[in-house]
Amino acid sequence: MPRLRSDFWVSAHLRRLGVEGIAAVQRRRGSPEAGAIFVKVDRLDGTADLFGPAPQSLIDEDSAGERLFVALMAAASPVDVEDRIAKELRFDGDLWIVEIDDRDGRHRLDLAE
């Protein structure tokens, strides 16, 4: 199954979060077809989480068409999360950034196991 384009996935995910009452914005637009997507979750208590694309080694045949994520940072300082995002941007200028503000840390991402 082919993977959904990044621009469609981000648009659909933002709509889903909005319907559920979770505040989220597209902070950076990357490559429409295949840009990597990173999601920052600001817990509004001085901590933040960062999620990024799951490595290919964690993706099995059954989920080949889905976008799976892994936690890159959890309960970290927002400054540290921003530093990590800056490093990722230096490595890949075509990435997307979605930012979520949610005290409960809700993100509705599919996580790799």
Tab-separated table of N, CA and C in Angstrom:
chain	number	residue	atom	x	y	z
A	1	MET	N	0.840	-1.177	0.000
A	1	MET	CA	0.000	0.000	0.000
A	1	MET	C	0.889	1.247	0.000
A	2	PRO	N	0.667	2.168	-0.923
A	2	PRO	CA	1.483	3.374	-0.955
A	2	PRO	C	1.219	4.259	0.270
A	3	ARG	N	2.229	4.984	0.645
A	3	ARG	CA	2.125	5.853	1.812
A	3	ARG	C	1.471	7.174	1.420
A	4	LEU	N	0.641	7.695	2.307
A	4	LEU	CA	-0.033	8.968	2.096
A	4	LEU	C	0.990	10.094	2.045
A	5	ARG	N	0.815	11.029	1.132
A	5	ARG	CA	1.714	12.180	1.021
A	5	ARG	C	1.769	12.936	2.354
A	6	SER	N	2.898	13.556	2.619
A	6	SER	CA	3.085	14.283	3.880
A	6	SER	C	2.085	15.419	4.042
A	7	ASP	N	1.832	16.184	2.973
A	7	ASP	CA	0.914	17.314	3.101
A	7	ASP	C	-0.503	16.851	3.426
A	8	PHE	N	-0.948	15.753	2.822
A	8	PHE	CA	-2.277	15.214	3.134
A	8	PHE	C	-2.334	14.694	4.564
A	9	TRP	N	-1.281	13.978	4.980
A	9	TRP	CA	-1.261	13.413	6.322
A	9	TRP	C	-1.317	14.524	7.375
A	10	VAL	N	-0.504	15.557	7.203
A	10	VAL	CA	-0.488	16.654	8.178
A	10	VAL	C	-1.843	17.340	8.222
A	11	SER	N	-2.421	17.621	7.074
A	11	SER	CA	-3.732	18.267	7.022
A	11	SER	C	-4.792	17.427	7.726
A	12	ALA	N	-4.809	16.136	7.443
A	12	ALA	CA	-5.794	15.241	8.063
A	12	ALA	C	-5.564	15.134	9.570
A	13	HIS	N	-4.309	15.068	9.990
A	13	HIS	CA	-4.022	14.939	11.426
A	13	HIS	C	-4.418	16.217	12.176
A	14	LEU	N	-4.142	17.367	11.589
A	14	LEU	CA	-4.546	18.625	12.226
A	14	LEU	C	-6.072	18.715	12.349
A	15	ARG	N	-6.766	18.260	11.320
A	15	ARG	CA	-8.235	18.262	11.364
A	15	ARG	C	-8.732	17.313	12.463
A	16	ARG	N	-8.135	16.134	12.541
A	16	ARG	CA	-8.530	15.161	13.578
A	16	ARG	C	-8.320	15.741	14.972
A	17	LEU	N	-7.154	16.350	15.189
A	17	LEU	CA	-6.880	16.948	16.499
A	17	LEU	C	-7.877	18.064	16.802
A	18	GLY	N	-8.175	18.893	15.804
A	18	GLY	CA	-9.126	19.979	15.997
A	18	GLY	C	-10.508	19.484	16.383
A	19	VAL	N	-10.957	18.408	15.729
A	19	VAL	CA	-12.265	17.823	16.040
A	19	VAL	C	-12.303	17.327	17.490
A	20	GLU	N	-11.160	16.833	17.963
A	20	GLU	CA	-11.084	16.326	19.333
A	20	GLU	C	-10.782	17.424	20.357
A	21	GLY	N	-10.691	18.671	19.908
A	21	GLY	CA	-10.450	19.778	20.820
A	21	GLY	C	-9.009	19.891	21.300
A	22	ILE	N	-8.081	19.365	20.516
A	22	ILE	CA	-6.657	19.427	20.856
A	22	ILE	C	-6.029	20.524	19.998
A	23	ALA	N	-5.460	21.533	20.649
A	23	ALA	CA	-4.872	22.671	19.936
A	23	ALA	C	-3.586	22.250	19.229
A	24	ALA	N	-3.543	22.458	17.910
A	24	ALA	CA	-2.368	22.077	17.131
A	24	ALA	C	-2.236	22.988	15.920
A	25	VAL	N	-0.978	23.200	15.508
A	25	VAL	CA	-0.707	24.016	14.331
A	25	VAL	C	0.405	23.375	13.511
A	26	GLN	N	0.393	23.690	12.237
A	26	GLN	CA	1.499	23.317	11.361
A	26	GLN	C	2.517	24.437	11.501
A	27	ARG	N	3.638	24.133	12.091
A	27	ARG	CA	4.651	25.159	12.347
A	27	ARG	C	5.629	25.314	11.190
A	28	ARG	N	5.839	24.249	10.451
A	28	ARG	CA	6.762	24.309	9.320
A	28	ARG	C	6.288	23.364	8.237
A	29	ARG	N	6.304	23.859	7.022
A	29	ARG	CA	5.897	23.048	5.868
A	29	ARG	C	7.147	22.496	5.200
A	30	GLY	N	7.143	21.205	4.978
A	30	GLY	CA	8.265	20.553	4.322
A	30	GLY	C	7.907	20.109	2.922
A	31	SER	N	8.583	19.103	2.461
A	31	SER	CA	8.320	18.562	1.136
A	31	SER	C	6.915	17.952	1.109
A	32	PRO	N	6.061	18.372	0.161
A	32	PRO	CA	4.678	17.880	0.129
A	32	PRO	C	4.563	16.378	-0.071
A	33	GLU	N	5.455	15.797	-0.849
A	33	GLU	CA	5.322	14.386	-1.177
A	33	GLU	C	5.853	13.463	-0.090
A	34	ALA	N	7.041	13.752	0.422
A	34	ALA	CA	7.672	12.760	1.293
A	34	ALA	C	8.484	13.359	2.440
A	35	GLY	N	8.211	14.581	2.819
A	35	GLY	CA	8.956	15.179	3.922
A	35	GLY	C	8.699	14.446	5.229
A	36	ALA	N	9.762	14.271	6.022
A	36	ALA	CA	9.619	13.646	7.342
A	36	ALA	C	8.783	14.564	8.226
A	37	ILE	N	8.003	13.971	9.121
A	37	ILE	CA	7.108	14.738	9.999
A	37	ILE	C	7.563	14.569	11.434
A	38	PHE	N	7.758	15.692	12.113
A	38	PHE	CA	8.098	15.703	13.532
A	38	PHE	C	6.970	16.404	14.272
A	39	VAL	N	6.635	15.877	15.449
A	39	VAL	CA	5.529	16.417	16.235
A	39	VAL	C	6.048	16.775	17.622
A	40	LYS	N	5.907	18.050	17.960
A	40	LYS	CA	6.268	18.528	19.299
A	40	LYS	C	4.980	18.672	20.102
A	41	VAL	N	4.977	18.112	21.304
A	41	VAL	CA	3.823	18.234	22.192
A	41	VAL	C	4.268	19.039	23.403
A	42	ASP	N	3.765	20.266	23.504
A	42	ASP	CA	4.052	21.117	24.660
A	42	ASP	C	2.987	20.826	25.705
A	43	ARG	N	3.430	20.354	26.860
A	43	ARG	CA	2.485	19.970	27.914
A	43	ARG	C	2.061	21.158	28.779
A	44	LEU	N	2.560	22.341	28.441
A	44	LEU	CA	2.164	23.589	29.115
A	44	LEU	C	2.515	23.606	30.599
A	45	ASP	N	3.469	22.754	30.999
A	45	ASP	CA	3.919	22.731	32.388
A	45	ASP	C	5.437	22.853	32.474
A	46	GLY	N	6.047	23.322	31.376
A	46	GLY	CA	7.499	23.427	31.332
A	46	GLY	C	8.178	22.206	30.765
A	47	THR	N	7.396	21.241	30.267
A	47	THR	CA	7.973	20.060	29.622
A	47	THR	C	7.356	19.877	28.234
A	48	ALA	N	8.079	19.145	27.413
A	48	ALA	CA	7.591	18.880	26.055
A	48	ALA	C	8.088	17.506	25.614
A	49	ASP	N	7.371	16.933	24.660
A	49	ASP	CA	7.736	15.654	24.057
A	49	ASP	C	8.006	15.908	22.581
A	50	LEU	N	8.841	15.075	21.998
A	50	LEU	CA	9.108	15.163	20.564
A	50	LEU	C	8.988	13.775	19.962
A	51	PHE	N	8.219	13.690	18.883
A	51	PHE	CA	8.021	12.443	18.152
A	51	PHE	C	8.530	12.624	16.727
A	52	GLY	N	9.139	11.574	16.200
A	52	GLY	CA	9.642	11.605	14.839
A	52	GLY	C	9.329	10.306	14.136
A	53	PRO	N	9.669	10.233	12.855
A	53	PRO	CA	9.378	9.021	12.084
A	53	PRO	C	10.077	7.798	12.675
A	54	ALA	N	9.365	6.698	12.700
A	54	ALA	CA	9.947	5.442	13.180
A	54	ALA	C	10.974	4.948	12.169
A	55	PRO	N	12.070	4.387	12.644
A	55	PRO	CA	13.053	3.800	11.710
A	55	PRO	C	12.420	2.660	10.912
A	56	GLN	N	12.887	2.468	9.701
A	56	GLN	CA	12.343	1.417	8.839
A	56	GLN	C	12.429	0.041	9.490
A	57	SER	N	13.413	-0.166	10.340
A	57	SER	CA	13.572	-1.472	10.982
A	57	SER	C	12.414	-1.800	11.928
A	58	LEU	N	11.651	-0.796	12.356
A	58	LEU	CA	10.517	-1.023	13.253
A	58	LEU	C	9.189	-1.163	12.514
A	59	ILE	N	9.231	-1.025	11.203
A	59	ILE	CA	8.000	-1.075	10.411
A	59	ILE	C	7.893	-2.454	9.769
A	60	ASP	N	6.807	-3.163	10.088
A	60	ASP	CA	6.616	-4.488	9.503
A	60	ASP	C	5.768	-4.399	8.235
A	61	GLU	N	5.567	-5.529	7.582
A	61	GLU	CA	4.820	-5.556	6.320
A	61	GLU	C	3.384	-5.080	6.487
A	62	ASP	N	2.767	-5.402	7.614
A	62	ASP	CA	1.360	-5.039	7.816
A	62	ASP	C	1.150	-3.542	7.929
A	63	SER	N	2.164	-2.799	8.353
A	63	SER	CA	1.994	-1.356	8.542
A	63	SER	C	2.849	-0.552	7.572
A	64	ALA	N	3.226	-1.155	6.448
A	64	ALA	CA	4.128	-0.502	5.493
A	64	ALA	C	3.559	0.794	4.930
A	65	GLY	N	2.248	0.931	4.790
A	65	GLY	CA	1.664	2.141	4.229
A	65	GLY	C	1.345	3.201	5.271
A	66	GLU	N	1.466	2.870	6.540
A	66	GLU	CA	1.124	3.810	7.611
A	66	GLU	C	2.336	4.638	8.003
A	67	ARG	N	2.071	5.766	8.592
A	67	ARG	CA	3.137	6.576	9.186
A	67	ARG	C	3.201	6.210	10.659
A	68	LEU	N	4.323	5.665	11.063
A	68	LEU	CA	4.532	5.314	12.460
A	68	LEU	C	5.566	6.248	13.061
A	69	PHE	N	5.404	6.535	14.338
A	69	PHE	CA	6.280	7.472	15.033
A	69	PHE	C	6.913	6.808	16.243
A	70	VAL	N	8.017	7.394	16.685
A	70	VAL	CA	8.670	6.990	17.927
A	70	VAL	C	8.901	8.246	18.756
A	71	ALA	N	8.907	8.054	20.069
A	71	ALA	CA	9.221	9.165	20.972
A	71	ALA	C	10.725	9.399	20.914
A	72	LEU	N	11.120	10.592	20.541
A	72	LEU	CA	12.538	10.952	20.497
A	72	LEU	C	12.964	11.597	21.809
A	73	MET	N	12.050	12.340	22.427
A	73	MET	CA	12.301	12.988	23.715
A	73	MET	C	10.985	12.979	24.487
A	74	ALA	N	11.078	12.721	25.784
A	74	ALA	CA	9.876	12.708	26.618
A	74	ALA	C	10.123	13.543	27.873
A	75	ALA	N	9.138	14.347	28.231
A	75	ALA	CA	9.199	15.190	29.431
A	75	ALA	C	10.502	15.991	29.486
A	76	ALA	N	10.903	16.513	28.345
A	76	ALA	CA	12.134	17.293	28.237
A	76	ALA	C	11.829	18.781	28.334
A	77	SER	N	12.849	19.554	28.517
A	77	SER	CA	12.717	21.006	28.496
A	77	SER	C	12.352	21.439	27.074
A	78	PRO	N	11.411	22.387	26.923
A	78	PRO	CA	11.080	22.868	25.579
A	78	PRO	C	12.309	23.404	24.833
A	79	VAL	N	13.266	23.968	25.557
A	79	VAL	CA	14.492	24.466	24.929
A	79	VAL	C	15.288	23.303	24.344
A	80	ASP	N	15.381	22.207	25.085
A	80	ASP	CA	16.090	21.025	24.587
A	80	ASP	C	15.389	20.441	23.360
A	81	VAL	N	14.060	20.446	23.380
A	81	VAL	CA	13.297	19.948	22.227
A	81	VAL	C	13.564	20.835	21.014
A	82	GLU	N	13.580	22.144	21.216
A	82	GLU	CA	13.855	23.065	20.104
A	82	GLU	C	15.264	22.868	19.566
A	83	ASP	N	16.224	22.588	20.437
A	83	ASP	CA	17.588	22.304	19.985
A	83	ASP	C	17.612	21.058	19.106
A	84	ARG	N	16.880	20.030	19.506
A	84	ARG	CA	16.819	18.791	18.715
A	84	ARG	C	16.163	19.048	17.361
A	85	ILE	N	15.100	19.854	17.351
A	85	ILE	CA	14.434	20.192	16.091
A	85	ILE	C	15.401	20.944	15.178
A	86	ALA	N	16.175	21.864	15.738
A	86	ALA	CA	17.152	22.615	14.944
A	86	ALA	C	18.185	21.675	14.324
A	87	LYS	N	18.617	20.665	15.084
A	87	LYS	CA	19.566	19.682	14.540
A	87	LYS	C	18.941	18.893	13.400
A	88	GLU	N	17.689	18.491	13.584
A	88	GLU	CA	17.001	17.738	12.530
A	88	GLU	C	16.856	18.596	11.273
A	89	LEU	N	16.581	19.890	11.446
A	89	LEU	CA	16.439	20.792	10.302
A	89	LEU	C	17.757	20.959	9.549
A	90	ARG	N	18.866	20.984	10.272
A	90	ARG	CA	20.170	21.079	9.603
A	90	ARG	C	20.436	19.815	8.785
A	91	PHE	N	19.954	18.684	9.263
A	91	PHE	CA	20.144	17.412	8.569
A	91	PHE	C	19.197	17.274	7.383
A	92	ASP	N	17.931	17.719	7.556
A	92	ASP	CA	16.901	17.555	6.525
A	92	ASP	C	16.035	18.809	6.472
A	93	GLY	N	16.272	19.640	5.484
A	93	GLY	CA	15.524	20.891	5.346
A	93	GLY	C	14.110	20.721	4.825
A	94	ASP	N	13.726	19.497	4.442
A	94	ASP	CA	12.383	19.255	3.883
A	94	ASP	C	11.395	18.707	4.899
A	95	LEU	N	11.732	18.772	6.183
A	95	LEU	CA	10.834	18.161	7.175
A	95	LEU	C	9.687	19.091	7.584
A	96	TRP	N	8.654	18.476	8.102
A	96	TRP	CA	7.468	19.158	8.604
A	96	TRP	C	7.543	19.206	10.125
A	97	ILE	N	6.969	20.257	10.707
A	97	ILE	CA	6.856	20.329	12.161
A	97	ILE	C	5.410	20.655	12.507
A	98	VAL	N	4.822	19.783	13.313
A	98	VAL	CA	3.487	20.006	13.858
A	98	VAL	C	3.671	20.252	15.347
A	99	GLU	N	3.032	21.289	15.861
A	99	GLU	CA	3.140	21.577	17.288
A	99	GLU	C	1.760	21.477	17.930
A	100	ILE	N	1.725	20.742	19.033
A	100	ILE	CA	0.488	20.505	19.780
A	100	ILE	C	0.665	21.078	21.179
A	101	ASP	N	-0.348	21.786	21.661
A	101	ASP	CA	-0.372	22.260	23.046
A	101	ASP	C	-1.453	21.483	23.772
A	102	ASP	N	-1.032	20.618	24.688
A	102	ASP	CA	-2.015	19.807	25.405
A	102	ASP	C	-1.444	19.377	26.757
A	103	ARG	N	-2.120	19.752	27.821
A	103	ARG	CA	-1.662	19.425	29.175
A	103	ARG	C	-1.559	17.917	29.416
A	104	ASP	N	-2.413	17.146	28.756
A	104	ASP	CA	-2.409	15.694	28.937
A	104	ASP	C	-1.444	14.984	27.991
A	105	GLY	N	-0.807	15.720	27.099
A	105	GLY	CA	0.148	15.114	26.173
A	105	GLY	C	-0.490	14.311	25.057
A	106	ARG	N	-1.753	14.584	24.755
A	106	ARG	CA	-2.434	13.845	23.681
A	106	ARG	C	-1.859	14.253	22.326
A	107	HIS	N	-1.628	13.261	21.471
A	107	HIS	CA	-1.064	13.538	20.152
A	107	HIS	C	-1.748	12.738	19.051
A	108	ARG	N	-2.370	11.633	19.380
A	108	ARG	CA	-3.099	10.747	18.451
A	108	ARG	C	-2.215	10.209	17.322
A	109	LEU	N	-0.942	9.979	17.620
A	109	LEU	CA	-0.032	9.392	16.644
A	109	LEU	C	-0.046	7.874	16.770
A	110	ASP	N	0.241	7.206	15.671
A	110	ASP	CA	0.447	5.762	15.690
A	110	ASP	C	1.912	5.530	16.030
A	111	LEU	N	2.158	4.897	17.194
A	111	LEU	CA	3.526	4.674	17.647
A	111	LEU	C	4.009	3.282	17.279
A	112	ALA	N	5.268	3.192	16.884
A	112	ALA	CA	5.880	1.897	16.594
A	112	ALA	C	6.143	1.181	17.906
A	113	GLU	N	6.022	-0.107	17.897
A	113	GLU	CA	6.238	-0.879	19.119
A	113	GLU	C	7.633	-1.421	19.193
